[in-house]
mmCIF file of C-alpha atoms in Angstrom:
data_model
loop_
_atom_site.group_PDB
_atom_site.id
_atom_site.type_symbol
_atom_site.label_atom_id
_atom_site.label_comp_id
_atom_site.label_asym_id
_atom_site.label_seq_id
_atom_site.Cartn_x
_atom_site.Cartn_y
_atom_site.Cartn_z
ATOM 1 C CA UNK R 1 46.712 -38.735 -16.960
ATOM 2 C CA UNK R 2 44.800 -41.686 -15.066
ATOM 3 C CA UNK R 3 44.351 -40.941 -11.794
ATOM 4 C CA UNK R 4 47.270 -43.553 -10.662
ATOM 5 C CA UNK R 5 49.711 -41.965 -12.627
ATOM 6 C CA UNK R 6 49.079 -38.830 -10.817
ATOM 7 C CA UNK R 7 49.353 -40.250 -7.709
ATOM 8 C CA UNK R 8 53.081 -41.509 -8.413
ATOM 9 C CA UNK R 9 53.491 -37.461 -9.700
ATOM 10 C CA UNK R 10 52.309 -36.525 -6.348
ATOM 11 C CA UNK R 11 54.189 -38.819 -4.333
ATOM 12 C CA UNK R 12 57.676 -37.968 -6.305
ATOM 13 C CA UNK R 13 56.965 -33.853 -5.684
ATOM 14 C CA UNK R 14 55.974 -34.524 -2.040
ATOM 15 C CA UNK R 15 59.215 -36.776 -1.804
ATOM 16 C CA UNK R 16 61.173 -33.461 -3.056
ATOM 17 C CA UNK R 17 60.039 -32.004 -0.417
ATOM 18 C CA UNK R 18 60.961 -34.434 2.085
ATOM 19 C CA UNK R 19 57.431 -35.741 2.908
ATOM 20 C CA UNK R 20 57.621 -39.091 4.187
ATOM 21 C CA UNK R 21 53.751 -40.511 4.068
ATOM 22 C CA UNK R 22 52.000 -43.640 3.013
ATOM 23 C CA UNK R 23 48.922 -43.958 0.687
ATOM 24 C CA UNK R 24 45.708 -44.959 2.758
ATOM 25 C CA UNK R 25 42.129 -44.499 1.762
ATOM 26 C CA UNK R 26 40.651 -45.038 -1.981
ATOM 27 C CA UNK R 27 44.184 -45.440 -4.225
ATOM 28 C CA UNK R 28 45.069 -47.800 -0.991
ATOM 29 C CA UNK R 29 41.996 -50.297 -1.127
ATOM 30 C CA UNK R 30 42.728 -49.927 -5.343
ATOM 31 C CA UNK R 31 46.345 -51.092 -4.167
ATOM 32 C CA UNK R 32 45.500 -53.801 -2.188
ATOM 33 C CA UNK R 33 42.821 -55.147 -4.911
ATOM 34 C CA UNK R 34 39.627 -53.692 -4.848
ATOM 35 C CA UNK R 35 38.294 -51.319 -7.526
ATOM 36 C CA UNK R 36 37.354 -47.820 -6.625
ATOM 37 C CA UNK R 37 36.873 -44.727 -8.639
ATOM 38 C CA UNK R 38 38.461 -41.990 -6.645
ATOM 39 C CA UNK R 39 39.617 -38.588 -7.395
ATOM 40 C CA UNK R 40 41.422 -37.634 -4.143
ATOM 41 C CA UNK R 41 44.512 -38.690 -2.584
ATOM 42 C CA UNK R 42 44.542 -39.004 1.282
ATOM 43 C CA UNK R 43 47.731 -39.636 2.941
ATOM 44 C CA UNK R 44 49.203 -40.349 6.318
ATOM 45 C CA UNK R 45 51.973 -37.893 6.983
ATOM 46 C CA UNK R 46 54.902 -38.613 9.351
ATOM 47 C CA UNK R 47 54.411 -36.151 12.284
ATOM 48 C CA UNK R 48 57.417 -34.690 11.304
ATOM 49 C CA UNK R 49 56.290 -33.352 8.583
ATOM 50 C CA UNK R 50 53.189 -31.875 10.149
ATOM 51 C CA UNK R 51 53.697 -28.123 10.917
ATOM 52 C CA UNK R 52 55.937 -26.981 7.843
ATOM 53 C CA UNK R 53 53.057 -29.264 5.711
ATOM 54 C CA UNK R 54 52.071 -25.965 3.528
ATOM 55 C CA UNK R 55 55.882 -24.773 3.343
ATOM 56 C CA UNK R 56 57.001 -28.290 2.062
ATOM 57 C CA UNK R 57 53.914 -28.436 -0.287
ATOM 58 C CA UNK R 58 54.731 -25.009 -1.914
ATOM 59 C CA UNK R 59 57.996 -26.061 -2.173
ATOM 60 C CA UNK R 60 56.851 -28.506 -4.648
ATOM 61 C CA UNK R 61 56.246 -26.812 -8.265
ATOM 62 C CA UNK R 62 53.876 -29.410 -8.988
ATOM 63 C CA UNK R 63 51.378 -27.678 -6.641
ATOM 64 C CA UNK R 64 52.075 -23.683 -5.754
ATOM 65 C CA UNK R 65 50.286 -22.097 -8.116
ATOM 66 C CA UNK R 66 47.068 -23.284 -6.814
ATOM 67 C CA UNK R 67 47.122 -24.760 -3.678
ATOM 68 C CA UNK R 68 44.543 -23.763 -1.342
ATOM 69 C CA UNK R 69 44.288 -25.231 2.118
ATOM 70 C CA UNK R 70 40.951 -26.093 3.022
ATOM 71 C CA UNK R 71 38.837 -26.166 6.398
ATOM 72 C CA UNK R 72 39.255 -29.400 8.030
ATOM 73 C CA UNK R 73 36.647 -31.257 10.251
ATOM 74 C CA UNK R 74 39.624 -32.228 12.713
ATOM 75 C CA UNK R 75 42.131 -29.731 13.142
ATOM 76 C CA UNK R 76 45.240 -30.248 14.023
ATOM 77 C CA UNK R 77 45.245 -34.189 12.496
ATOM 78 C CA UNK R 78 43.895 -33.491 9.544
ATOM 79 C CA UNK R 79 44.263 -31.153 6.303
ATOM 80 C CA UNK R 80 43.234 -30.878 3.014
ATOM 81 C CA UNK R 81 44.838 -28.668 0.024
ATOM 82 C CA UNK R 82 42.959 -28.477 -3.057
ATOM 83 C CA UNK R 83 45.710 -28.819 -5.546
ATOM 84 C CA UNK R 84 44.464 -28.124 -8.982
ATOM 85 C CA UNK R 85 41.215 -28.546 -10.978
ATOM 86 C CA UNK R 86 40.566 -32.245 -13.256
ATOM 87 C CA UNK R 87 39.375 -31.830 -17.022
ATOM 88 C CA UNK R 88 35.526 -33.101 -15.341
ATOM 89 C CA UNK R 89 36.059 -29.839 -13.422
ATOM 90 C CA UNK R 90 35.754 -31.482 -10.366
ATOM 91 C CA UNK R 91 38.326 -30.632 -7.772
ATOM 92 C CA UNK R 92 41.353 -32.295 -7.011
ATOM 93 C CA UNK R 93 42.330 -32.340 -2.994
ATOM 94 C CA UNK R 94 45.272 -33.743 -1.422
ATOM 95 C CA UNK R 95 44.147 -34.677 2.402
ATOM 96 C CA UNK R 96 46.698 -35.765 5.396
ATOM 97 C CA UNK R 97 46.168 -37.370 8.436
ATOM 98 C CA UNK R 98 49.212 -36.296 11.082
ATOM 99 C CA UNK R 99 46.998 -39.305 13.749
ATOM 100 C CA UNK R 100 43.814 -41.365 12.401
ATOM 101 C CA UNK R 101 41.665 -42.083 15.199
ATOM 102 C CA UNK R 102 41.307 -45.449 14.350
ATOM 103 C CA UNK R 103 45.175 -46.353 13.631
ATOM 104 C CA UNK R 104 48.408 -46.251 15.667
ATOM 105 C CA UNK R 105 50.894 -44.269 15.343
ATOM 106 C CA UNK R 106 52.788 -43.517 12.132
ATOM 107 C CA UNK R 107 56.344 -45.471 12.755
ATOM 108 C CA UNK R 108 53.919 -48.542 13.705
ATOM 109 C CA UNK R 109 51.677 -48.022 10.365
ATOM 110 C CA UNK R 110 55.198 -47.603 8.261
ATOM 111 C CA UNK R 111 56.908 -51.249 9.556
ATOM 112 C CA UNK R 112 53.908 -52.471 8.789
ATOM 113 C CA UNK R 113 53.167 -50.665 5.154
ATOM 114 C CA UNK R 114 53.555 -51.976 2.158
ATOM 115 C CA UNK R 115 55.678 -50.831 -0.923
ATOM 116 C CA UNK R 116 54.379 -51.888 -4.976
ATOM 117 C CA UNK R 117 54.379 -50.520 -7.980
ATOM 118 C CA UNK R 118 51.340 -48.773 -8.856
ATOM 119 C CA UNK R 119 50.860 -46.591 -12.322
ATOM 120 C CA UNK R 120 54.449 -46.006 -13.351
ATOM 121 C CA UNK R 121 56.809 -46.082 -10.045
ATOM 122 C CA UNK R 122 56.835 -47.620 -6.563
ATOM 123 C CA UNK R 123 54.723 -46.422 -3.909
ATOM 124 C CA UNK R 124 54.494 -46.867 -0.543
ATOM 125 C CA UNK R 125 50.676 -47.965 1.049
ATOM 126 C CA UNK R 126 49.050 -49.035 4.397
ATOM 127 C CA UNK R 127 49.408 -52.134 5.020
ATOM 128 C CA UNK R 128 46.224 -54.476 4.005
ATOM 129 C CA UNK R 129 45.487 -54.821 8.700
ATOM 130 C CA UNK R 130 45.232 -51.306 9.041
ATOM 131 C CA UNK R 131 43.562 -50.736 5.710
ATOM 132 C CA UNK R 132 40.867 -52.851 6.957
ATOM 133 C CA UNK R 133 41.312 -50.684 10.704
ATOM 134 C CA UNK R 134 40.959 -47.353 8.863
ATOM 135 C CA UNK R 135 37.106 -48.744 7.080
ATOM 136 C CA UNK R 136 35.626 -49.470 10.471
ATOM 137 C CA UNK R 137 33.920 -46.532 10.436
ATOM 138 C CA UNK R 138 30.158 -45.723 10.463
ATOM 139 C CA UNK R 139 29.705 -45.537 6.375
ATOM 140 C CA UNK R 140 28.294 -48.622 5.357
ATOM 141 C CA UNK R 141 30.366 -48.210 1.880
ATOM 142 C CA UNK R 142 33.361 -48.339 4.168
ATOM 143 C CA UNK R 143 31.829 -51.587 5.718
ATOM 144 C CA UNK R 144 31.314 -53.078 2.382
ATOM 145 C CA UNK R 145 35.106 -52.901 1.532
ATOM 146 C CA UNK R 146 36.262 -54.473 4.394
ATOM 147 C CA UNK R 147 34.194 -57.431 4.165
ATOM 148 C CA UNK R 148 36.077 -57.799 0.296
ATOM 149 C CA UNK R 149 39.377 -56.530 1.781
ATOM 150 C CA UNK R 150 39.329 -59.742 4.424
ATOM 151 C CA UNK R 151 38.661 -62.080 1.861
ATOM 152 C CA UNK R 152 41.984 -60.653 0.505
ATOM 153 C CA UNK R 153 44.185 -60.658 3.853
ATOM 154 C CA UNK R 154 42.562 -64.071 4.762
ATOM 155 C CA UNK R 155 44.006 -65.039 1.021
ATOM 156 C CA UNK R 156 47.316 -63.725 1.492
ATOM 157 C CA UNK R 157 48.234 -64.793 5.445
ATOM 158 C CA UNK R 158 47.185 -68.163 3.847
ATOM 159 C CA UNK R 159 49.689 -67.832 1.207
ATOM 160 C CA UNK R 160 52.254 -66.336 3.056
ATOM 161 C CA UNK R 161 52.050 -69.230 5.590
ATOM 162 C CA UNK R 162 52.114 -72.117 3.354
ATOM 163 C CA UNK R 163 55.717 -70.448 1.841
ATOM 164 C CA UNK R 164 57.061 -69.970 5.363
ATOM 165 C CA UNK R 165 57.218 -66.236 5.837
ATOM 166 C CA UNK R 166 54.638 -66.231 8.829
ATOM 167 C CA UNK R 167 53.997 -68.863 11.306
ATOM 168 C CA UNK R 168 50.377 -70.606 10.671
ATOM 169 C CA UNK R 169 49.106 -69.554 14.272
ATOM 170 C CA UNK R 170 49.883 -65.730 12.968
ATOM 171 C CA UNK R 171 47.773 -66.406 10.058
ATOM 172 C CA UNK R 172 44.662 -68.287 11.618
ATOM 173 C CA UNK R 173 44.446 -65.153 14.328
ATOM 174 C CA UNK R 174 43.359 -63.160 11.392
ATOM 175 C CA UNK R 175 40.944 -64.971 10.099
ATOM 176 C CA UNK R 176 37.532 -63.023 9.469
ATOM 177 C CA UNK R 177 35.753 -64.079 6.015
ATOM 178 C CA UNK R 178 34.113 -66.717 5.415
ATOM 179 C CA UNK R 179 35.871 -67.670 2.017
ATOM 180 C CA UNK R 180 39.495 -67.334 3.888
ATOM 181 C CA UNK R 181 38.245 -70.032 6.565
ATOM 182 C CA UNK R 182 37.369 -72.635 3.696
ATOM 183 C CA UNK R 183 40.516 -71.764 2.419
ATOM 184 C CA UNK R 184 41.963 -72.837 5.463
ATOM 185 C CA UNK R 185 39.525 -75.771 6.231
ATOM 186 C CA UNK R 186 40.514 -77.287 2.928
ATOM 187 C CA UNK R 187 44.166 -76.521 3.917
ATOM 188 C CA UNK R 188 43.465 -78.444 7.238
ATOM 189 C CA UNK R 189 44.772 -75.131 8.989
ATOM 190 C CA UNK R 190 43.369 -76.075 12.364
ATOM 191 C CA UNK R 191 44.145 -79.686 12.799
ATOM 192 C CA UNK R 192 46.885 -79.080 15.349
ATOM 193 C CA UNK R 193 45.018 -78.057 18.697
ATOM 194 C CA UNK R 194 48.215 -76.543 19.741
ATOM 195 C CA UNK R 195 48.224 -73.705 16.944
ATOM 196 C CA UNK R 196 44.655 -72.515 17.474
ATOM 197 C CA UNK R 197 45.324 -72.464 20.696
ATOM 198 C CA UNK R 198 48.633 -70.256 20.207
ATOM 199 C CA UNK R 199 46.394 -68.575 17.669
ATOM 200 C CA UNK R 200 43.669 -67.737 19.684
ATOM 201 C CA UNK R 201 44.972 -66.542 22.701
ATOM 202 C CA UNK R 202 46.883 -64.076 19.863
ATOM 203 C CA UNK R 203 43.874 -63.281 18.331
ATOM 204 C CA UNK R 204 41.989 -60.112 19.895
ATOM 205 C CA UNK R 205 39.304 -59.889 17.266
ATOM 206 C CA UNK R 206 35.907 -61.394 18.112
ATOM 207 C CA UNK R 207 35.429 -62.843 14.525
ATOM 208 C CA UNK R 208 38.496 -64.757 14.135
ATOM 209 C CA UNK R 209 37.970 -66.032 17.864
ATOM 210 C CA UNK R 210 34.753 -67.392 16.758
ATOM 211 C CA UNK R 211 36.028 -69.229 13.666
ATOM 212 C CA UNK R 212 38.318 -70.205 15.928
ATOM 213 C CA UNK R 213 37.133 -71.844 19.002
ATOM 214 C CA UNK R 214 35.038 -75.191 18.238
ATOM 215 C CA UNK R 215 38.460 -76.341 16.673
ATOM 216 C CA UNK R 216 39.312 -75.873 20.431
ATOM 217 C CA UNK R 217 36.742 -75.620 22.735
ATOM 218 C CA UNK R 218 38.431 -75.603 25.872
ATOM 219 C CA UNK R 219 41.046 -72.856 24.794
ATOM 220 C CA UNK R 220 41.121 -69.545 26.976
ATOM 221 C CA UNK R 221 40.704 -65.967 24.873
ATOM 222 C CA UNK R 222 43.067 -63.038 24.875
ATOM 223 C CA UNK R 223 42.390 -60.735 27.599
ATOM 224 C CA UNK R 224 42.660 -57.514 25.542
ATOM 225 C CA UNK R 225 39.954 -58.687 22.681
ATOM 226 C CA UNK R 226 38.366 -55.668 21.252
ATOM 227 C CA UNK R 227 34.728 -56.801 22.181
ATOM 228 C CA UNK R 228 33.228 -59.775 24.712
ATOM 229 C CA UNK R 229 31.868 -62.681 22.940
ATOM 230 C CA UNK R 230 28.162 -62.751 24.838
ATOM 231 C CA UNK R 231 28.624 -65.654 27.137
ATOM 232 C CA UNK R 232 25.472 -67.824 25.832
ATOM 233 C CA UNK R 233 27.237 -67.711 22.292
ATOM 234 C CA UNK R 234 31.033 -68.532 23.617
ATOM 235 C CA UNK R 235 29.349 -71.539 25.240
ATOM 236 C CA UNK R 236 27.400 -73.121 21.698
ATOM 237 C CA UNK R 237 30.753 -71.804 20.225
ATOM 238 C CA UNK R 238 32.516 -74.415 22.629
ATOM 239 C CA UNK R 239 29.756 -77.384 21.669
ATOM 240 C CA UNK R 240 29.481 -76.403 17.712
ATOM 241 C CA UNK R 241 30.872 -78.905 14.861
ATOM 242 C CA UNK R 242 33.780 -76.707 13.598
ATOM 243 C CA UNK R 243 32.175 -75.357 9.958
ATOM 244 C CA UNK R 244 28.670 -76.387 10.465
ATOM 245 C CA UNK R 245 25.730 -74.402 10.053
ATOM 246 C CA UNK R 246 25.300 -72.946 13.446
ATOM 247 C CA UNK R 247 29.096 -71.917 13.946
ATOM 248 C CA UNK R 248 28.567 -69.720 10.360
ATOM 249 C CA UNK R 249 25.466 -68.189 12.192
ATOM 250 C CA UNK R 250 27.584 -67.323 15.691
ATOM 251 C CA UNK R 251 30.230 -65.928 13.079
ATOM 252 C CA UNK R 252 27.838 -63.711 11.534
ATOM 253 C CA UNK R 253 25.950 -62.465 14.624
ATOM 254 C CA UNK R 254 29.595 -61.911 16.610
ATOM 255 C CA UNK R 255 30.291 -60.088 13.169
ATOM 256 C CA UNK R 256 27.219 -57.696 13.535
ATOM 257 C CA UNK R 257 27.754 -57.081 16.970
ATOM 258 C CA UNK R 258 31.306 -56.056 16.161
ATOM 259 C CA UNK R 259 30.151 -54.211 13.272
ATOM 260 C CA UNK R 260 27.918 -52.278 15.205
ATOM 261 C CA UNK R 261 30.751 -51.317 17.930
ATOM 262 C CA UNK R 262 32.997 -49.958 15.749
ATOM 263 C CA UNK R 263 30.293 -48.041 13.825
ATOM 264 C CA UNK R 264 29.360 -46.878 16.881
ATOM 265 C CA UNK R 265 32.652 -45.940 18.365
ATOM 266 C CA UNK R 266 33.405 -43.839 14.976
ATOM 267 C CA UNK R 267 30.147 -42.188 15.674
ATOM 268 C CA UNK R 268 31.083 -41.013 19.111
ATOM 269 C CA UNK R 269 34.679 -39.993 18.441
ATOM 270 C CA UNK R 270 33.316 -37.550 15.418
ATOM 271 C CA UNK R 271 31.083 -35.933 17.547
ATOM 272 C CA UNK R 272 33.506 -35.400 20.483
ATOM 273 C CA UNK R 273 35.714 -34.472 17.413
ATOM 274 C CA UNK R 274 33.199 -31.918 16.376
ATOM 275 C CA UNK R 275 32.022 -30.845 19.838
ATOM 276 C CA UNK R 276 35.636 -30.218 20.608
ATOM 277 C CA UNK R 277 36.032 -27.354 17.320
ATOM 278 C CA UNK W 1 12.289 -52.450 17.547
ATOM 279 C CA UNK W 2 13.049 -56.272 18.413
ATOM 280 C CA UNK W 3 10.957 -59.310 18.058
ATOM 281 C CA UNK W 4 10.171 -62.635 19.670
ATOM 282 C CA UNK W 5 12.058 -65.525 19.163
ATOM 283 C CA UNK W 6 8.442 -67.403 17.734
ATOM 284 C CA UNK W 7 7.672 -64.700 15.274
ATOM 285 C CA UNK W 8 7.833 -65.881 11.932
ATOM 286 C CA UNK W 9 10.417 -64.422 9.886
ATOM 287 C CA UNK W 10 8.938 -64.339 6.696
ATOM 288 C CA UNK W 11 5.950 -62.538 7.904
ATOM 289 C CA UNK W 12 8.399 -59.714 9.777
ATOM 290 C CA UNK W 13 9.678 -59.189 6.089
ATOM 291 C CA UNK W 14 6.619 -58.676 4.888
ATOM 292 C CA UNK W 15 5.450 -56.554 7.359
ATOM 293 C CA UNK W 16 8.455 -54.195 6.703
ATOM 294 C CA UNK W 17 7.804 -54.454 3.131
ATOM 295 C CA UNK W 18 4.299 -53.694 3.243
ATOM 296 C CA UNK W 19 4.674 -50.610 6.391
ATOM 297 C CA UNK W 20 7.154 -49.133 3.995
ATOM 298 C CA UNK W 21 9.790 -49.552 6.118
ATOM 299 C CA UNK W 22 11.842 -51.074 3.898
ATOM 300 C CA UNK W 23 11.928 -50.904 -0.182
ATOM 301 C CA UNK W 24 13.752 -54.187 -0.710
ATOM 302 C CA UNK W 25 13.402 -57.733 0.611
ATOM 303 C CA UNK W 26 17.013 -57.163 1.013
ATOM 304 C CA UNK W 27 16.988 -53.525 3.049
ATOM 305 C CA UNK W 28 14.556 -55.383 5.347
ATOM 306 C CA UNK W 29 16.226 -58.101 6.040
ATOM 307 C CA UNK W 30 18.957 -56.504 7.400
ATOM 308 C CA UNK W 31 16.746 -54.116 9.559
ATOM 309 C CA UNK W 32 15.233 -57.498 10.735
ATOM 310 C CA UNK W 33 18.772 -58.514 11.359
ATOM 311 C CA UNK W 34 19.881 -54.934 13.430
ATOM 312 C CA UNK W 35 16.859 -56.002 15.539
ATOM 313 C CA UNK W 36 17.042 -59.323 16.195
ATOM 314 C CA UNK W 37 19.480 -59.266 19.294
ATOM 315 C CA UNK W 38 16.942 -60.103 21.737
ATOM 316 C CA UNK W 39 15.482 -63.077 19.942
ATOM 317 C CA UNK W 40 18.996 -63.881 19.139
ATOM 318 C CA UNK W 41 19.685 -64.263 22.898
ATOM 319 C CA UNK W 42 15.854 -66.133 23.203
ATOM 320 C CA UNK W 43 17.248 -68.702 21.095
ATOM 321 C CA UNK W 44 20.605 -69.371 22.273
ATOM 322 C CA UNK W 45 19.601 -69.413 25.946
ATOM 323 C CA UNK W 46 16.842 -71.793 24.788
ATOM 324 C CA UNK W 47 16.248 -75.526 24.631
ATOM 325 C CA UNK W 48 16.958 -75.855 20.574
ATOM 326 C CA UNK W 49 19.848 -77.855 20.037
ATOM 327 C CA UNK W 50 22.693 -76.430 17.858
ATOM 328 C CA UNK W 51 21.609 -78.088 14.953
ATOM 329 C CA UNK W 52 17.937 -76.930 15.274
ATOM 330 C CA UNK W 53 19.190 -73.683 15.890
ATOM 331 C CA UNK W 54 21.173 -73.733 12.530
ATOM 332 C CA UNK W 55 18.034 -74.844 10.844
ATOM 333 C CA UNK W 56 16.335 -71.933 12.501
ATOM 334 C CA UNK W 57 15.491 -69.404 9.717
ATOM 335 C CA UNK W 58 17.194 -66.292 11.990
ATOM 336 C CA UNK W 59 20.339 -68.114 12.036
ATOM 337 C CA UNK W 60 20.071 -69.262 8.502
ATOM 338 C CA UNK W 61 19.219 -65.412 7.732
ATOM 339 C CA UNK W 62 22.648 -64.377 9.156
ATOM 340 C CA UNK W 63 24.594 -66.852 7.200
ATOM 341 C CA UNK W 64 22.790 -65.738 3.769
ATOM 342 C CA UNK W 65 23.251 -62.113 4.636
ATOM 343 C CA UNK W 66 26.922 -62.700 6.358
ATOM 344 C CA UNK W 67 30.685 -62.730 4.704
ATOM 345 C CA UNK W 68 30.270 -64.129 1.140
ATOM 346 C CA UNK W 69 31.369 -67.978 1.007
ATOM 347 C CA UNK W 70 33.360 -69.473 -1.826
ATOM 348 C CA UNK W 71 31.605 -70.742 -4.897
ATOM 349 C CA UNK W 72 32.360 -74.499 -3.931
ATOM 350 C CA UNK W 73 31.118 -73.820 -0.327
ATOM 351 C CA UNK W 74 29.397 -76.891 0.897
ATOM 352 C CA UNK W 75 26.482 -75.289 2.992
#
């Protein structure tokens, strides 16, 4: 059975059971359009479900002969069951998050999930935002997928705009690759002053604000962004030629800096995480 | 860590190439990049206009190593 498959098997025995979760991790970034060879399946479990986990899983005769819980690196958020053994050998581990550090909370991750067929039945996954939320960690592999999985949520806020589902200043204040804002130059997204504006005092991520802002120079920034833009950048930001060479290189240094945050805050919440057990 | 703003960016490569810091052109220029927030800040808070500054091989440097552009990007 390919490993999709066996994720709709999984997710129709843990729906016996009365699990309610979503897909996140590897099957989810396979979901949303990137390739990834994975063997596990890592879920985020409505807390509801939390305490009786093991009870619910044995309830399910796809896994109670075998399934082991193992020792988990955050207790009390997080646990793993290994679940049965692959043809390879190689172990095969259901893991659930109950919180993810780097998400809200599970209501807010469902409204905003998304439901698609995947292998041979329906399934329910994180939606592509928080997919992109969960990778800012401090693995650079992690890193490498969002920068693909932007291109992708860039693509489809485009798309989803230009039919009407979303308004356009929703879309621009998500903007983070490079190949979604030529998709939107070309578009002629940011021609209206008044939507970046709306857009940008929305937007409370440093690398859409910087796409953003020589399309309006004089517009003020959210007050809850994630990180400062350093002052001496904001102000070439405000004088740059909208696309030009040295608004790409702002982009990409406000990028790094960002980059670096997050990797860093990840770093610091696993070792109070660790210090804590 | 860090460099000047004046150092020349080719040779910094080299030198991280040739230390063994780095195994790959590209592995060192992204340590060059992790480091270059001070000469970063040199530059911006300097008298190069914004177009010198996006001729500047640093900033040119970010946008080679930064988010992929689209195959018909103009730059």
């Amino acid at each position: 059975m390919n490993p999709d498959d066996r994720l709709g098997e999984i997710i129709t025995a843990l729906e016996s059971a009365g699990v309610d979760c979503l897909v996140v991790g590897g099957h989810a970034v396979r979901f949303h359009g990137l390739w990834r060879n994975t063997d596990d399946f890592d879920l985020h479990v409505s807390p509801a479900c939390w305490d009786d986990l093991p009870e619910r899983l044995a309830q399910c005769g796809a896994f109670s002969a075998v399934l082991v819980e193992g020792p988990s690196w955050r207790r009390g958020v997080f646990r793993r069951f290994r679940i049965g053994t692959l043809s390879t050998g190689t172990e095969e581990w259901l893991e659930f998050w109950r919180t993810n550090h780097l998400l809200g909370p599970f209501d807010q991750l469902k409204s905003r999930s998304i439901q698609g067929r995947y292998g041979s039945r329906n399934i329910r996954f994180l939606g592509i935002g928080d997919l992109i939320r969960s990778k800012e960690t401090e693995r650079d592999q992690d890193w490498q997928d969002v920068s693909r999985l932007e291109e992708f949520q860039d693509a489809r806020m485009l798309a989803k705009s230009n039919q009407g589902l979303i308004p356009l200043a929703v879309a621009l204040a998500s903007c983070r690759s490079r190949a979604g804002f030529t998709s939107y130059l070309q578009a002629n997204a940011f021609s209206n002053p008044n939507l970046v504006t709306e857009a940008l005092s929305a937007s409370t991520n440093p690398i859409a604000q910087s796409y953003l802002l020589p399309f309006c120079p004089g517009a003020t920034l959210a007050a809850d962004s994630v990180m400062a833009i350093e002052p001496m950048l904001l102000t070439r930001l405000r004088s740059e030629i909208p696309g030009g060479r040295m608004h790409h290189s702002i982009v990409e240094i406000v990028r790094r800096r960002y980059i670096e945050l997050r990797r860093e805050q990840d770093r610091q919440d696993k070792q109070a995480s660790l210090k804590a057990q | 860590m860090g460099f000047r703003a004046d150092q020349n960016i080719d040779e910094l490569i080299e030198e991280k190439l040739l230390s063994g810091a780095a195994d790959t052109v590209a592995d060192a220029e992204e340590q060059l990049l992790n480091e270059s927030w001070d000469a970063v800040l040199e530059l911006v808070g300097g008298p190069l206009t914004n177009q010198e500054l996006g001729n500047h091989p640093l900033f040119r440097l970010f946008r080679v190593r930064g988010s992929r552009p689209r195959e018909d990007d103009a730059l």
